[in-house]
PDB file of C-alpha atoms and ligand atoms in Angstrom:
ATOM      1  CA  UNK A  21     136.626  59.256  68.843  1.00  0.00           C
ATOM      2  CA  UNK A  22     133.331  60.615  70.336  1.00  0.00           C
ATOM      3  CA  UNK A  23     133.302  63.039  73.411  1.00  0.00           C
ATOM      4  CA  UNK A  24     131.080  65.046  74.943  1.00  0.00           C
ATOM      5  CA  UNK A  25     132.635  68.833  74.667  1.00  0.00           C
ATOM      6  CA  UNK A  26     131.944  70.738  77.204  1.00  0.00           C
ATOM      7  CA  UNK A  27     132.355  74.786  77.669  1.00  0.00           C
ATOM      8  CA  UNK A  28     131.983  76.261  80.933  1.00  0.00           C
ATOM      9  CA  UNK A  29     131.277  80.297  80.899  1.00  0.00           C
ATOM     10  CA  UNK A  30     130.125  83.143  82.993  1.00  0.00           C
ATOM     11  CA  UNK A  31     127.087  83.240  81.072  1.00  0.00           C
ATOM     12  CA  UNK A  32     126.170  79.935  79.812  1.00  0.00           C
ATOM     13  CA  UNK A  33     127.602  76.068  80.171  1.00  0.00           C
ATOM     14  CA  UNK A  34     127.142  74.391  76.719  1.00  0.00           C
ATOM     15  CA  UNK A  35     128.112  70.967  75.193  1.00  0.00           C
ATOM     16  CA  UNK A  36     127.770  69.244  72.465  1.00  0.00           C
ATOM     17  CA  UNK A  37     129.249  65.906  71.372  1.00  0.00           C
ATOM     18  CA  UNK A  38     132.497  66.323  68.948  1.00  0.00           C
ATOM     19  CA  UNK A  39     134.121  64.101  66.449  1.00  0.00           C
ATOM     20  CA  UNK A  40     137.944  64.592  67.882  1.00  0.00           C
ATOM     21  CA  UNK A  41     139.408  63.333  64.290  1.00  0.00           C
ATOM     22  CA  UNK A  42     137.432  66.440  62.199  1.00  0.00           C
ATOM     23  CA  UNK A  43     136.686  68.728  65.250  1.00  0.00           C
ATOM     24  CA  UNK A  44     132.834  68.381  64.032  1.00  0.00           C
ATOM     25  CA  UNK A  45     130.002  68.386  66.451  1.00  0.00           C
ATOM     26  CA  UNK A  46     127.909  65.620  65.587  1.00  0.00           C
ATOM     27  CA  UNK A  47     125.167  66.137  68.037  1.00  0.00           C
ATOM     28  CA  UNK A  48     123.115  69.229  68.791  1.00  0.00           C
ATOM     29  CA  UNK A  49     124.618  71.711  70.716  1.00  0.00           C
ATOM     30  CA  UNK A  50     122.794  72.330  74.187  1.00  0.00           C
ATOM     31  CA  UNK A  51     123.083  75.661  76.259  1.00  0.00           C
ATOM     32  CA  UNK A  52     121.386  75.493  80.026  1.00  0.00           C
ATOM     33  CA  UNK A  53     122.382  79.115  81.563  1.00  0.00           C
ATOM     34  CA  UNK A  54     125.321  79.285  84.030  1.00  0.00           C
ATOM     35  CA  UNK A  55     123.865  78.522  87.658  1.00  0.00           C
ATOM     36  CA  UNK A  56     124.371  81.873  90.075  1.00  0.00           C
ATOM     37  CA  UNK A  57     126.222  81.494  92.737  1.00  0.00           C
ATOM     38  CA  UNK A  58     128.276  79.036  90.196  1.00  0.00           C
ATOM     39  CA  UNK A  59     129.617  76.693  92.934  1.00  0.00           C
ATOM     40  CA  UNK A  60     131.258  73.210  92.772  1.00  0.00           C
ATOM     41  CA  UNK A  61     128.220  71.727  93.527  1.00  0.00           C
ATOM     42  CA  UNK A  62     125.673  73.680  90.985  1.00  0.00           C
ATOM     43  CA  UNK A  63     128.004  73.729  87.889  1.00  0.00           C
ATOM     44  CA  UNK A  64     128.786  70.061  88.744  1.00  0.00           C
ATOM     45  CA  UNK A  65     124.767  69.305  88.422  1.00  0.00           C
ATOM     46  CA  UNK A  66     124.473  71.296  85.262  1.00  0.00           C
ATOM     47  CA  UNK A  67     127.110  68.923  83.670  1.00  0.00           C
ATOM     48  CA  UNK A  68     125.436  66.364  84.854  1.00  0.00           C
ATOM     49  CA  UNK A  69     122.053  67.685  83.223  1.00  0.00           C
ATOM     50  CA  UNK A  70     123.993  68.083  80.327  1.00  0.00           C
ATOM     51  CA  UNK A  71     125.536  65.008  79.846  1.00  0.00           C
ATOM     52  CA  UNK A  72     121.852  63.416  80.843  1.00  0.00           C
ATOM     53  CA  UNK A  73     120.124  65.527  77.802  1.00  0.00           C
ATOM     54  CA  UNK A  74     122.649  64.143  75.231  1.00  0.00           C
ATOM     55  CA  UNK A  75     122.600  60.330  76.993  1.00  0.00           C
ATOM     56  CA  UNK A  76     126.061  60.547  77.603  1.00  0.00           C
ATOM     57  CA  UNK A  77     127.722  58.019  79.239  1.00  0.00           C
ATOM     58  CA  UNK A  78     131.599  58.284  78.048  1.00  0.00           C
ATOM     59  CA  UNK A  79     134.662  60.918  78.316  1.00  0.00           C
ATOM     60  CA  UNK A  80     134.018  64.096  78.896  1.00  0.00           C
ATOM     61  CA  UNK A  81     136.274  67.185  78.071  1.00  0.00           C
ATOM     62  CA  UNK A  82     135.632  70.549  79.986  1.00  0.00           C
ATOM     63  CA  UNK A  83     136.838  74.204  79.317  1.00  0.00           C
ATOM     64  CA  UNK A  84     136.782  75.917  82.593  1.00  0.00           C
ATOM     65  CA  UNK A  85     137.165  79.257  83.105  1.00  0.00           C
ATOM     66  CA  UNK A  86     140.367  79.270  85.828  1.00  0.00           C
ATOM     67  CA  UNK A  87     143.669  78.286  85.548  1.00  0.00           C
ATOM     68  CA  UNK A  88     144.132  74.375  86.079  1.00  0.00           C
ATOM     69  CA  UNK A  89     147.140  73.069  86.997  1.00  0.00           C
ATOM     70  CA  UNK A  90     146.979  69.309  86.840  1.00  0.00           C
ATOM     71  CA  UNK A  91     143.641  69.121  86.829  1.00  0.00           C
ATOM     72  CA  UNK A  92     143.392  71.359  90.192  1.00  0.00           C
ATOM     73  CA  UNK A  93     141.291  74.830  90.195  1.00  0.00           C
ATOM     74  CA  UNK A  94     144.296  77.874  90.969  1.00  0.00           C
ATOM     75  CA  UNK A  95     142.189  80.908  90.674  1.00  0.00           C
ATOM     76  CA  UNK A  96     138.136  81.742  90.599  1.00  0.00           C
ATOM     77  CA  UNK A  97     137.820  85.565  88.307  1.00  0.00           C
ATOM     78  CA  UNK A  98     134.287  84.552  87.301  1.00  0.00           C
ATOM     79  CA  UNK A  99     133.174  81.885  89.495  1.00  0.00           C
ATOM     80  CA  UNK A 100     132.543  80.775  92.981  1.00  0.00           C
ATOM     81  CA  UNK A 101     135.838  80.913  95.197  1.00  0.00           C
ATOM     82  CA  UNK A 102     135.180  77.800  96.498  1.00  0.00           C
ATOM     83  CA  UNK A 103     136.777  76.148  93.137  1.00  0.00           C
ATOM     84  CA  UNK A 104     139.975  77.066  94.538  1.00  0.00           C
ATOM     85  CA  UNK A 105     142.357  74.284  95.008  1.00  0.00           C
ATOM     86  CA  UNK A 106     139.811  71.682  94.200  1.00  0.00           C
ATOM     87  CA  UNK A 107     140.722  68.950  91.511  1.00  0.00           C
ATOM     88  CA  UNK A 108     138.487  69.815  89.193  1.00  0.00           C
ATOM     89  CA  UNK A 109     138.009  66.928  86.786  1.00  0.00           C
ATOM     90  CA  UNK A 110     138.147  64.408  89.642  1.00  0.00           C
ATOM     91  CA  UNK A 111     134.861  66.600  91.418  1.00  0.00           C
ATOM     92  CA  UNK A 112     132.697  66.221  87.957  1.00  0.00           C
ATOM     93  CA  UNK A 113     133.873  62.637  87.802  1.00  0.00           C
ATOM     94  CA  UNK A 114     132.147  62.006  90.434  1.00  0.00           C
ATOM     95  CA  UNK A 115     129.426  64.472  89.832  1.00  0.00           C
ATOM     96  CA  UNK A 116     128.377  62.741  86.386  1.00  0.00           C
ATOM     97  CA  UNK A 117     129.582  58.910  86.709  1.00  0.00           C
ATOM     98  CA  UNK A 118     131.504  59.797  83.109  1.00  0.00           C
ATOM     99  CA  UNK A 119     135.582  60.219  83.218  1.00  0.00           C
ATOM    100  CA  UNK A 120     136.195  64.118  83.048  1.00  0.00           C
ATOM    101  CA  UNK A 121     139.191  65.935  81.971  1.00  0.00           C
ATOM    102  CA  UNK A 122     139.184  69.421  82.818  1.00  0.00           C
ATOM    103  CA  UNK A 123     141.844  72.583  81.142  1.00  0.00           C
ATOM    104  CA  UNK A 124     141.709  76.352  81.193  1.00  0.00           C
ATOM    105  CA  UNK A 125     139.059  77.463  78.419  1.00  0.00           C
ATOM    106  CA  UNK A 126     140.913  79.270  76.316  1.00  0.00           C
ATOM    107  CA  UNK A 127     143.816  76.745  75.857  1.00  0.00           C
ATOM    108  CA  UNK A 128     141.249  74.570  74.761  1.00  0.00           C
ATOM    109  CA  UNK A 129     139.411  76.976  72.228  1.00  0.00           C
ATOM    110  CA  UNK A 130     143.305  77.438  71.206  1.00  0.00           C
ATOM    111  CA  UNK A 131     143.732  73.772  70.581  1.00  0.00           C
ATOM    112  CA  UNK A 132     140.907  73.730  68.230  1.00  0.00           C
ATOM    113  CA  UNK A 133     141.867  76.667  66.506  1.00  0.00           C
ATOM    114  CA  UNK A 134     145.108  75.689  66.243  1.00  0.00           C
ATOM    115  CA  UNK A 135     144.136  72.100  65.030  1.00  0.00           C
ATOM    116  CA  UNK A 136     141.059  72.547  62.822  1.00  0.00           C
ATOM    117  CA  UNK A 137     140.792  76.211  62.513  1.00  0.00           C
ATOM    118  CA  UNK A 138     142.355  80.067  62.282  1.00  0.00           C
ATOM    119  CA  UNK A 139     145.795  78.901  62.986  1.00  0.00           C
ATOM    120  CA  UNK A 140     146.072  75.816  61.725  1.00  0.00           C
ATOM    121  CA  UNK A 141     149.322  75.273  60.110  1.00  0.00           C
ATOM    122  CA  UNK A 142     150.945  78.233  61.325  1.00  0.00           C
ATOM    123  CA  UNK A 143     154.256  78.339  62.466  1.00  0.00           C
ATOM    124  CA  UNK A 144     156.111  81.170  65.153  1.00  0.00           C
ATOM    125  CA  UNK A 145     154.129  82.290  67.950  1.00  0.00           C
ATOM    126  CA  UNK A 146     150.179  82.548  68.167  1.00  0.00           C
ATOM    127  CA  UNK A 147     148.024  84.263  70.608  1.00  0.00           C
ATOM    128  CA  UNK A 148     144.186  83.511  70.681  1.00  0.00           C
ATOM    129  CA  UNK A 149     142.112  85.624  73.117  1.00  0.00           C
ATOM    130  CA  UNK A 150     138.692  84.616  74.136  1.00  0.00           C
ATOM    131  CA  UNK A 151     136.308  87.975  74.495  1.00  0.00           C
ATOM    132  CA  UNK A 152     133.457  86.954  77.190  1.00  0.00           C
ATOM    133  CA  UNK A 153     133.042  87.636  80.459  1.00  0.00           C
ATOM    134  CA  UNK A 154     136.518  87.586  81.132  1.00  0.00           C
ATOM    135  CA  UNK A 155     139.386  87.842  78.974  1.00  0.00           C
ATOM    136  CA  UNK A 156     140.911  84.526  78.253  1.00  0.00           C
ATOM    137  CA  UNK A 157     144.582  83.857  76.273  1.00  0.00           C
ATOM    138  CA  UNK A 158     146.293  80.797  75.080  1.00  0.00           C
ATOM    139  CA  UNK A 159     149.905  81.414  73.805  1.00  0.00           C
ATOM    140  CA  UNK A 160     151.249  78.933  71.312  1.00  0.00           C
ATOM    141  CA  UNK A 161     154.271  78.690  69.559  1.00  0.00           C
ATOM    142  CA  UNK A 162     154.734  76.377  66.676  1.00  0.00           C
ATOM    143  CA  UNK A 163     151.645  74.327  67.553  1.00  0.00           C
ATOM    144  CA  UNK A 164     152.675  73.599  71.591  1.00  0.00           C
ATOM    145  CA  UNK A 165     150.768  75.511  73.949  1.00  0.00           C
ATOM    146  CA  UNK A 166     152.330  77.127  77.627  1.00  0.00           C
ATOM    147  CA  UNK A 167     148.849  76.506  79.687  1.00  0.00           C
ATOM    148  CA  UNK A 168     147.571  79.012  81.847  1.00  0.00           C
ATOM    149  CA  UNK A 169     149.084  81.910  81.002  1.00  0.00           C
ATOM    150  CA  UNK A 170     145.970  84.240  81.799  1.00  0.00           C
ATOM    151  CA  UNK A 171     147.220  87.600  80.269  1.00  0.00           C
ATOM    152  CA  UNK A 172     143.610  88.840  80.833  1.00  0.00           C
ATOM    153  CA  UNK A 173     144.567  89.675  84.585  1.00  0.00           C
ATOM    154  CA  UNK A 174     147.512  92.433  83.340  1.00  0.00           C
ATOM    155  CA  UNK A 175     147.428  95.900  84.176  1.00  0.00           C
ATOM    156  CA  UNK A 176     147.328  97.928  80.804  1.00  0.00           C
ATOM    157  CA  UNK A 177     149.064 101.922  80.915  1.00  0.00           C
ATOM    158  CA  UNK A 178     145.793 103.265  82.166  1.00  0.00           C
ATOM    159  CA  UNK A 179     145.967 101.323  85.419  1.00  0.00           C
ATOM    160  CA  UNK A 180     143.117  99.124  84.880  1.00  0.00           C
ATOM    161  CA  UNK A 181     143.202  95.429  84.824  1.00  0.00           C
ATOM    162  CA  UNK A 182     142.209  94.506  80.963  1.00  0.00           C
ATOM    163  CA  UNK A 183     139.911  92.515  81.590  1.00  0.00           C
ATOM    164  CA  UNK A 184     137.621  94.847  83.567  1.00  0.00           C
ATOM    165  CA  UNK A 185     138.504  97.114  80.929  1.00  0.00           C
ATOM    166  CA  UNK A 186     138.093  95.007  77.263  1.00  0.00           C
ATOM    167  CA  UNK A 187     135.998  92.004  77.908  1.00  0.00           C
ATOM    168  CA  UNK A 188     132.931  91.822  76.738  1.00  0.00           C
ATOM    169  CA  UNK A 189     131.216  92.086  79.767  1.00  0.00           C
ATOM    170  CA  UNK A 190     132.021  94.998  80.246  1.00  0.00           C
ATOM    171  CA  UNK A 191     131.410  96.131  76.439  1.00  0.00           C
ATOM    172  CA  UNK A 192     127.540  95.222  77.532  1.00  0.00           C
ATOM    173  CA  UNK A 193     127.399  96.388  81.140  1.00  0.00           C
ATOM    174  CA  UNK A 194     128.854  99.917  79.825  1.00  0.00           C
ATOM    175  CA  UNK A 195     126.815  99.805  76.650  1.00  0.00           C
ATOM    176  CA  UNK A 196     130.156 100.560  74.351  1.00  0.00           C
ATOM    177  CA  UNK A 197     129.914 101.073  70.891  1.00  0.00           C
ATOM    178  CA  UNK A 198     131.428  98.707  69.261  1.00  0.00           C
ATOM    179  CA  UNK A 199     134.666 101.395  67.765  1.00  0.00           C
ATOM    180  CA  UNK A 200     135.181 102.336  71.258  1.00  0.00           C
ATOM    181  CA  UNK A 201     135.267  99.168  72.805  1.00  0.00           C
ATOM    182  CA  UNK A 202     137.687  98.274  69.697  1.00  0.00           C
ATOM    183  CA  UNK A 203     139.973 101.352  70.832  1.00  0.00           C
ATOM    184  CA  UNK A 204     139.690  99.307  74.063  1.00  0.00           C
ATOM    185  CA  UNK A 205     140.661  95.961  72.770  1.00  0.00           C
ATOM    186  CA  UNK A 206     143.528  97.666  70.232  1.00  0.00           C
ATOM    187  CA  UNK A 207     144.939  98.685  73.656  1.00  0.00           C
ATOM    188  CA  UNK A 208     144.870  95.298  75.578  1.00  0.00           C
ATOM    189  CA  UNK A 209     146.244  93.719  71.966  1.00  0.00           C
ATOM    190  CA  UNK A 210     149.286  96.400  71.651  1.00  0.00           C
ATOM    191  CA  UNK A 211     150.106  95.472  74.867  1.00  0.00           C
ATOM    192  CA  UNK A 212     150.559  91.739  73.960  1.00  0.00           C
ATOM    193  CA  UNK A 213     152.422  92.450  71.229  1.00  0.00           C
ATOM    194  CA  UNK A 214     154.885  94.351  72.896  1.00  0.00           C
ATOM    195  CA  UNK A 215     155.351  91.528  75.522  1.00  0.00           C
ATOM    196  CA  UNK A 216     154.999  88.419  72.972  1.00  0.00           C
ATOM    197  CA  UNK A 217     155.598  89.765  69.384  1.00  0.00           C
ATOM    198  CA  UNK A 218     152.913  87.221  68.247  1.00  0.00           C
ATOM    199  CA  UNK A 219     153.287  86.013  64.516  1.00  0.00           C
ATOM    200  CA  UNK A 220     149.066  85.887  64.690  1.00  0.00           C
ATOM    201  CA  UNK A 221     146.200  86.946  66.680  1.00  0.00           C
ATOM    202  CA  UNK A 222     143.090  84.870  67.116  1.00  0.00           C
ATOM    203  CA  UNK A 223     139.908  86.683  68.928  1.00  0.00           C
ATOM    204  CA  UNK A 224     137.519  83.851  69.790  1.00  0.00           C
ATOM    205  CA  UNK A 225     134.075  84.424  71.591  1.00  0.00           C
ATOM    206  CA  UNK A 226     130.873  86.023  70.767  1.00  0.00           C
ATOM    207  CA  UNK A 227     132.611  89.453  69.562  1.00  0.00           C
ATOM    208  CA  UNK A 228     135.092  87.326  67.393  1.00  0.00           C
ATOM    209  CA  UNK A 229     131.708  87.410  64.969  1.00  0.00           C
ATOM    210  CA  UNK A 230     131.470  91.194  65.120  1.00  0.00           C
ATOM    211  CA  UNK A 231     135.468  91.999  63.846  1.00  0.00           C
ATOM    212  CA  UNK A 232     134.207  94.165  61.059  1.00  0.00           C
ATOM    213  CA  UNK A 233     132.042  96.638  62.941  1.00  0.00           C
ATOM    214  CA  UNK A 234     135.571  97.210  65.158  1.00  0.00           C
ATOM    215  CA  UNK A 235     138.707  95.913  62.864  1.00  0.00           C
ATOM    216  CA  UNK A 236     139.499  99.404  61.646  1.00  0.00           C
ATOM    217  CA  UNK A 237     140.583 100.427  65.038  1.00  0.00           C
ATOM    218  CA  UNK A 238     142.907  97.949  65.672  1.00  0.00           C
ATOM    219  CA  UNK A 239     146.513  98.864  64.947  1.00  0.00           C
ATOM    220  CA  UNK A 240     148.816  96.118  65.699  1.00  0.00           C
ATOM    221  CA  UNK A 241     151.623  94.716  63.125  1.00  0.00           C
ATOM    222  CA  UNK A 242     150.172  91.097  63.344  1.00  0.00           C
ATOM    223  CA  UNK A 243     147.637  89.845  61.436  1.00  0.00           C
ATOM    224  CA  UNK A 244     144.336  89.585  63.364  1.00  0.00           C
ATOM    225  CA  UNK A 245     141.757  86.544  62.436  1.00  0.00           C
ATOM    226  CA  UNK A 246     138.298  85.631  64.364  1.00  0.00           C
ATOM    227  CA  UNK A 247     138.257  82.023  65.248  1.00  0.00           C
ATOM    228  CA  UNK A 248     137.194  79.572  62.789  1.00  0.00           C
ATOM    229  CA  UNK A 249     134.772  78.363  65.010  1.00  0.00           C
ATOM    230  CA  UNK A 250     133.813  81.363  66.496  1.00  0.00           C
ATOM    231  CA  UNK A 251     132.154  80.777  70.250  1.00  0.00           C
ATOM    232  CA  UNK A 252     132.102  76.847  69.479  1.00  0.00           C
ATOM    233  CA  UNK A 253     135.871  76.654  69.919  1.00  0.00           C
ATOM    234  CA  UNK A 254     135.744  75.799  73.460  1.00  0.00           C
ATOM    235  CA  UNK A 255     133.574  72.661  73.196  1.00  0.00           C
ATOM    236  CA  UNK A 256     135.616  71.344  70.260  1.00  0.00           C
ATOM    237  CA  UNK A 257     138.879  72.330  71.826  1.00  0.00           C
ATOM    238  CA  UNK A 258     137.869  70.543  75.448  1.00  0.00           C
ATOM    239  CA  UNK A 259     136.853  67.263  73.592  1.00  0.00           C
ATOM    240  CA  UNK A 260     140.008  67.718  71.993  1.00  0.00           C
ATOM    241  CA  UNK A 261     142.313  67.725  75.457  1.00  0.00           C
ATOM    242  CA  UNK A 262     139.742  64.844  76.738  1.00  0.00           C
ATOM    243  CA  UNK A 263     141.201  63.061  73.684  1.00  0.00           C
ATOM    244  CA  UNK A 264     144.723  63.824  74.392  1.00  0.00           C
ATOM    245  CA  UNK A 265     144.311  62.805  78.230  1.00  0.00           C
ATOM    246  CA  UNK A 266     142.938  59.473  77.586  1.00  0.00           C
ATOM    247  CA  UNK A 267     145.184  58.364  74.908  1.00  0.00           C
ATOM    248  CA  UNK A 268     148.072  59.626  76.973  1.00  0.00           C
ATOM    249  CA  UNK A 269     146.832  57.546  80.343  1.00  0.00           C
ATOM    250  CA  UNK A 270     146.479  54.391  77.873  1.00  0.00           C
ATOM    251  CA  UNK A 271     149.609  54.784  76.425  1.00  0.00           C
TER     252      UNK A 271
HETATM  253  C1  LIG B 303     140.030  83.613  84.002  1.00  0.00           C
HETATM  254  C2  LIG B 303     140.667  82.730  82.957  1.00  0.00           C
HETATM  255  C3  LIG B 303     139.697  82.451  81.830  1.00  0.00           C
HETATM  256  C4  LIG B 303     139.130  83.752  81.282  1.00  0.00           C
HETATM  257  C5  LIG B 303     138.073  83.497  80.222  1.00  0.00           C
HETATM  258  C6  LIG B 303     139.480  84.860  83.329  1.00  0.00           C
HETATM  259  O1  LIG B 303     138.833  85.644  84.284  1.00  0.00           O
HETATM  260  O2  LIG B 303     140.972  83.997  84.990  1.00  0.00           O
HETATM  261  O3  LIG B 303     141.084  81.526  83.541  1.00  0.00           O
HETATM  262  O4  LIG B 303     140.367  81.760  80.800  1.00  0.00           O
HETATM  263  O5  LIG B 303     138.547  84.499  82.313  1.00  0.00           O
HETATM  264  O6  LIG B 303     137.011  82.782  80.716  1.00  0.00           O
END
């Protein structure tokens, strides 16, 4: 099935349209900056511009960067407060004239990873956290996810919330170098582990391309993999949970 994948993010709002049975984006992928203040209303028209540039008239599956409880908007770290409490993928229904479904952004980069890419296959528990300008987690274990669990909000030893501490915002706005943001990261990651004793770790966004120039300073026991498809697991992964919706509402 074709849908158009769509990745909101405190930086940019991409989509591209996906092949759900291969995860495979079969269009080009298009990238309009994120609107400031990023309201309702404003994201809602850059979906729409979206979906106009690809002439896109079906399903649509959104990552969104909040937690989203049956399709309802519970928190707002990186966007307008005004998201909170509304549903979500009923508001960019309307917006764009397509059927939206709407999930948390890293469960759906996790549901591509776990499907198509990095963890495919792999049994036990698996954490994939999603480095951008927040700090995004899904939690897995043998292939189901727990939504929303938004471990980027926990205080690490030092006090400070992680992800105003290890995202990579902040890598950028204090001009780390890459080994001493990594000491950063190694932190927030030993802290999952003690809590959730992962069996892998998956580090999806833009620094999941970089693990080289930091891998040597990170010290947990479980293995530690970049996402397969890198910063394009969120559009995949949302076309994915579109999928999953609609087959589940015509069942
Ligand atoms: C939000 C999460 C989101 C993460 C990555 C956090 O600030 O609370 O819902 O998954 O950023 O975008």
């Amino acid at each position: 099935m074709k849908i158009l994948g769509i990745d909101v993010g405190g930086s940019g709002i991409k989509g591209s349209v996906i092949e759900t049975e291969t995860g495979e984006l079969t269009g080009e992928r298009v990238r309009i900056a994120a609107p400031r203040p990023a309201t309702p209303e404003t994201v809602g028209v850059t979906i729409r511009a979206l979906a106009e540039q690809h002439h896109w008239t079906g399903p649509i599956g959104i990552g969104f960067p909040a937690a989203i409880q049956h399709g309802v908007a519970r928190t707002a770290a990186n966007i307008d407060a005004s998201f909170i409490g509304l549903p979500v993928g009923e508001y960019f229904s309307k917006q764009t004239g397509c059927p939206a479904y709407v999930a948390n952004d890293a469960d759906v980069a996790g549901l591509a990873e776990i499907r198509f890419g990095a963890g495919r296959g792999v049994a036990g528990v698996v954490l994939i956290v999603t480095i951008g300008t927040g700090l995004g987690t899904a939690l897995f274990s043998d292939g189901h996810l727990l939504p929303n669990t938004e471990l980027g909000h926990i205080l690490l030893d030092n006090g400070q919330e992680a992800e105003r501490y290890a995202s990579e915002a902040v890598r950028d706005a204090q001009n780390l170098k890459w080994t001493d943001w990594g000491n950063r990261l190694n932190r927030y990651l030993l802290a999952m582990e003690k809590l959730f004793w992962p069996d892998l770790i998956i580090l999806g966004g833009g620094a999941s391309k970089k693990l080289s120039k930091f891998a040597e300073k990170i010290s947990v026991q479980a293995p530690v993999a970049p996402a397969q498809f890198l910063n394009q697991a969120g559009m995949i992964g949302a076309a994915l949970f579109a999928e999953e919706r609609l087959r589940a509402s015509i069942a």
